[in-house]
XYZ file of C-alpha atoms in Angstrom:
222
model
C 15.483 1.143 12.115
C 13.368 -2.130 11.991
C 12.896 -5.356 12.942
C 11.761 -9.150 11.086
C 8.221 -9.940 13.848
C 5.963 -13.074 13.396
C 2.384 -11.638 13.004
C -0.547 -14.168 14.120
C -3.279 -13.971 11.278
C -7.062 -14.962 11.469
C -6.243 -17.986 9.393
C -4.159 -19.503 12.281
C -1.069 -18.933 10.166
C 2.168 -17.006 11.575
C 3.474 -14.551 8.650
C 6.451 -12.492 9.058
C 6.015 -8.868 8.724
C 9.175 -6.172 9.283
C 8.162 -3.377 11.848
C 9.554 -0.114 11.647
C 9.010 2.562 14.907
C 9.574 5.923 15.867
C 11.502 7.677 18.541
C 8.740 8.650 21.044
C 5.220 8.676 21.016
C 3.795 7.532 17.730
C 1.476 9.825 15.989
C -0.402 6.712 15.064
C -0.103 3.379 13.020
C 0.521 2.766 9.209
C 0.175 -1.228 7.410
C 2.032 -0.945 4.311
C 1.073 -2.974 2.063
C 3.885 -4.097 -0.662
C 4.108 -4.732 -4.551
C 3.810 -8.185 -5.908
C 7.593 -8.477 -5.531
C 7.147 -9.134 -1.204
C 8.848 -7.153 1.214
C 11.722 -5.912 -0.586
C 14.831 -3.595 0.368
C 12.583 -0.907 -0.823
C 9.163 -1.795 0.999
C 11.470 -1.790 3.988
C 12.931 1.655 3.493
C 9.106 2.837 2.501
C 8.431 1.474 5.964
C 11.373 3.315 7.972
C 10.515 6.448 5.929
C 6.904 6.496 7.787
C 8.446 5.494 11.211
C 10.842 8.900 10.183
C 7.731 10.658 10.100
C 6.562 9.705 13.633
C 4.321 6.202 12.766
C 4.667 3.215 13.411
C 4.712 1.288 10.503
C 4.424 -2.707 9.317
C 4.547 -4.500 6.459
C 2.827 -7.816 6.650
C 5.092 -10.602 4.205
C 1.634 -11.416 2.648
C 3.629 -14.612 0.171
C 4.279 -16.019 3.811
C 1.626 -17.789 3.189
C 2.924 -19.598 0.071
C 6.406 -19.424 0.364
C 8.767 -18.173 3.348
C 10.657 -14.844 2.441
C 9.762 -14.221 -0.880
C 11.078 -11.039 -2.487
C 11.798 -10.826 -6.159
C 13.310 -9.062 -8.643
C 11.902 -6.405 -10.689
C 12.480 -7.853 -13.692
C 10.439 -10.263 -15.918
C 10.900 -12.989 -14.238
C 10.392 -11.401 -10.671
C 7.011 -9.710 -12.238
C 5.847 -12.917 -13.661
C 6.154 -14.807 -10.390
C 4.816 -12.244 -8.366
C 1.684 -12.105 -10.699
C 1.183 -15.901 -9.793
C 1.792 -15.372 -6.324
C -0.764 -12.667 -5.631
C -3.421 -14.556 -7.608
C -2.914 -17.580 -5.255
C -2.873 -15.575 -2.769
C -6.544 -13.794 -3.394
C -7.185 -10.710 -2.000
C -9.923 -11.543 1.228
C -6.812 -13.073 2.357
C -4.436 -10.080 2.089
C -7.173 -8.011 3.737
C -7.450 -10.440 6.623
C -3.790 -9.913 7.017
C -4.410 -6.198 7.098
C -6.498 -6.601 9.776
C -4.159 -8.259 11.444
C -1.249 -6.352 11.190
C -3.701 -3.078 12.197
C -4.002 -4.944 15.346
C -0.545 -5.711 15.992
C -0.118 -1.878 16.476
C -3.327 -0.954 17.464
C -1.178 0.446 20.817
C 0.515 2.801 18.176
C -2.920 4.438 18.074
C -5.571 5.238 14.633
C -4.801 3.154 12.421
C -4.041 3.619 8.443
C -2.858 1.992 5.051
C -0.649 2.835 2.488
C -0.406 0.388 -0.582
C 1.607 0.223 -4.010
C 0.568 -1.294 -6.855
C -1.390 -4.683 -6.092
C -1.197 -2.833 -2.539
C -2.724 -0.129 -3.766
C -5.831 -2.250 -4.261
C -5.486 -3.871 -0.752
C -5.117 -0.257 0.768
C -8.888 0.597 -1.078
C -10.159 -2.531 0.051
C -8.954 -1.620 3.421
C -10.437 1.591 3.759
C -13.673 0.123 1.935
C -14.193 -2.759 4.226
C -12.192 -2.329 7.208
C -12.411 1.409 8.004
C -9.083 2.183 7.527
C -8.023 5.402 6.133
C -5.521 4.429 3.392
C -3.458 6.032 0.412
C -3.716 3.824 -2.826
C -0.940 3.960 -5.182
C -1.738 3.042 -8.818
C -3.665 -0.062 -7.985
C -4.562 -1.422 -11.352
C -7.067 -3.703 -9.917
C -9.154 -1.290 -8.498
C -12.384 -0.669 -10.658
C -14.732 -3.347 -10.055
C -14.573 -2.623 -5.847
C -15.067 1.282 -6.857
C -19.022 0.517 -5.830
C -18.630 -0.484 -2.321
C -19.507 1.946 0.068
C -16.259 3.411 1.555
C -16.095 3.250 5.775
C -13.318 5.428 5.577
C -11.036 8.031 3.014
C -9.263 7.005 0.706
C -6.277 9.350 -1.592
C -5.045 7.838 -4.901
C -2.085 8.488 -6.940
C -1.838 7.559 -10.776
C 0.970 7.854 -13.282
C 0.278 9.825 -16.094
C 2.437 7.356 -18.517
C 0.839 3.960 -16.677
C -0.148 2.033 -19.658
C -1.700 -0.415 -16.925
C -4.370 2.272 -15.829
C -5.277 4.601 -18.430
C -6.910 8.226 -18.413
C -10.422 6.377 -18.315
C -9.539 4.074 -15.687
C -8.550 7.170 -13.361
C -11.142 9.304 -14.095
C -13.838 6.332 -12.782
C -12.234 7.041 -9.941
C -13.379 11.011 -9.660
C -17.007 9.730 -10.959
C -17.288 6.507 -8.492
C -15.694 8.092 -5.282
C -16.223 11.605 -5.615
C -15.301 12.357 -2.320
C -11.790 10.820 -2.368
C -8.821 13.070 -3.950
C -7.293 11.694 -7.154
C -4.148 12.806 -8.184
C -2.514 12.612 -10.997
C 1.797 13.025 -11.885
C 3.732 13.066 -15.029
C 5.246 9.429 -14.284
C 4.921 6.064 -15.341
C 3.502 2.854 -12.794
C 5.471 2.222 -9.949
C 6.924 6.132 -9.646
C 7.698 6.074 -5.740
C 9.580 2.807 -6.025
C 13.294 4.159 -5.978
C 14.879 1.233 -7.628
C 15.006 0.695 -12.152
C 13.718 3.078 -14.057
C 9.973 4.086 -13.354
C 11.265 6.028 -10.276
C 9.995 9.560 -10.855
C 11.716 11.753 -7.819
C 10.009 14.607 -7.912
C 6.635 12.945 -8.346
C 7.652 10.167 -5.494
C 8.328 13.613 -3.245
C 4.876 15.413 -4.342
C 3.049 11.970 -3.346
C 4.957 11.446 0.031
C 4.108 15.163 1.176
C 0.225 14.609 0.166
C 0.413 11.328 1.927
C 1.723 12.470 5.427
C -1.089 15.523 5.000
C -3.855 12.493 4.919
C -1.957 10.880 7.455
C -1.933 13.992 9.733
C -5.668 14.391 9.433
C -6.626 10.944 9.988
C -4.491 9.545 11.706
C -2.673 12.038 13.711
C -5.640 13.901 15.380
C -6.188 13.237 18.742
């Protein structure tokens, strides 16, 4: 369903980013924002699954930056490197690349974010800084932005069984942003991802349907 585009960033960099869209009139516009592993197979299909919905949908190569067409394996190796890569990286860059990308298909109409693990802190910071509504899933980096004053909403989704963001961790959340719905499945980190063995279906389905319903009322709404 999509396509490789080069993506013009504020750093006067060309990334790639793949850009998924739908048959007819978009609803409106989704960034999604990857894993530390790049734009994978799976960030891909994540991608053509919102475009299925009736957004258009892009997912910036953020490790363009570093290193042409990264995407790694989900092993121990791949996590390792990816760790390094997104540290380089920083994350005012990968927000300035959010930006960008929400302007790329600012024709598709509002604007959102959905993110995934270190995405799911670049989706917060989004919605935090850029006044994006975005859907954060289990970013572990999360609690020290949990202060800033949020320009638009924001939905989380934790594993139960994440050993990277305990019960304490998640319940800042509820105390910090209030507002924001937190929600909570019996699954480990990286549950929607439908590749090894954290893949939780019926937890990845629960998540999807909550995440088109914010997408609806943000996004959607004319």
């Amino acid at each position: 369903m999509g396509k490789q585009i080069n993506l013009n960033t504020t750093r006067t960099q060309c990334i790639g980013a793949y850009l998924a869209e739908p048959v007819g009139t978009p609803k409106g516009g989704i960034v999604v924002i990857q894993e530390i592993f790049g734009v994978t197979e799976h960030i891909r299909h994540v991608a053509d699954r919102f475009a299925e919905a009736g957004y258009t949908a892009i997912a910036p190569a953020f490790f363009d930056h570093l290193e042409t067409g990264v995407e790694l394996g989900y092993d121990a190796a791949g996590t390792e490197e990816g760790k390094k890569l997104v540290t380089e990286l920083g994350l005012d860059r990968a927000v300035e690349d959010v930006a960008s990308a929400a302007e790329a298909i600012a024709s598709a109409g509002k604007i959102g974010t959905v993110g995934y693990c270190w995405g799911g802190t670049v989706a917060l910071l989004s919605a935090l800084r850029l006044g994006l509504p975005s859907v954060s899933y289990y970013g572990a980096r999360n609690l020290p932005f949990l202060g800033e004053t949020p320009k638009a909403p924001v939905m989380f989704h934790f594993g139960e069984k994440d050993k990277s963001i305990p019960p304490e961790a998640v319940e800042k959340h509820r105390q910090m942003l209030p507002q924001m719905d937190v929600f909570t499945y019996p699954a480990d980190h990286a549950f929607n991802r439908d590749v090894g063995d954290h893949y939780d279906a019926a937890s990845a389905k629960l998540a999807l349907e909550r995440t088109l319903g914010f997408f609806e009322k943000y996004l959607a709404v004319r």
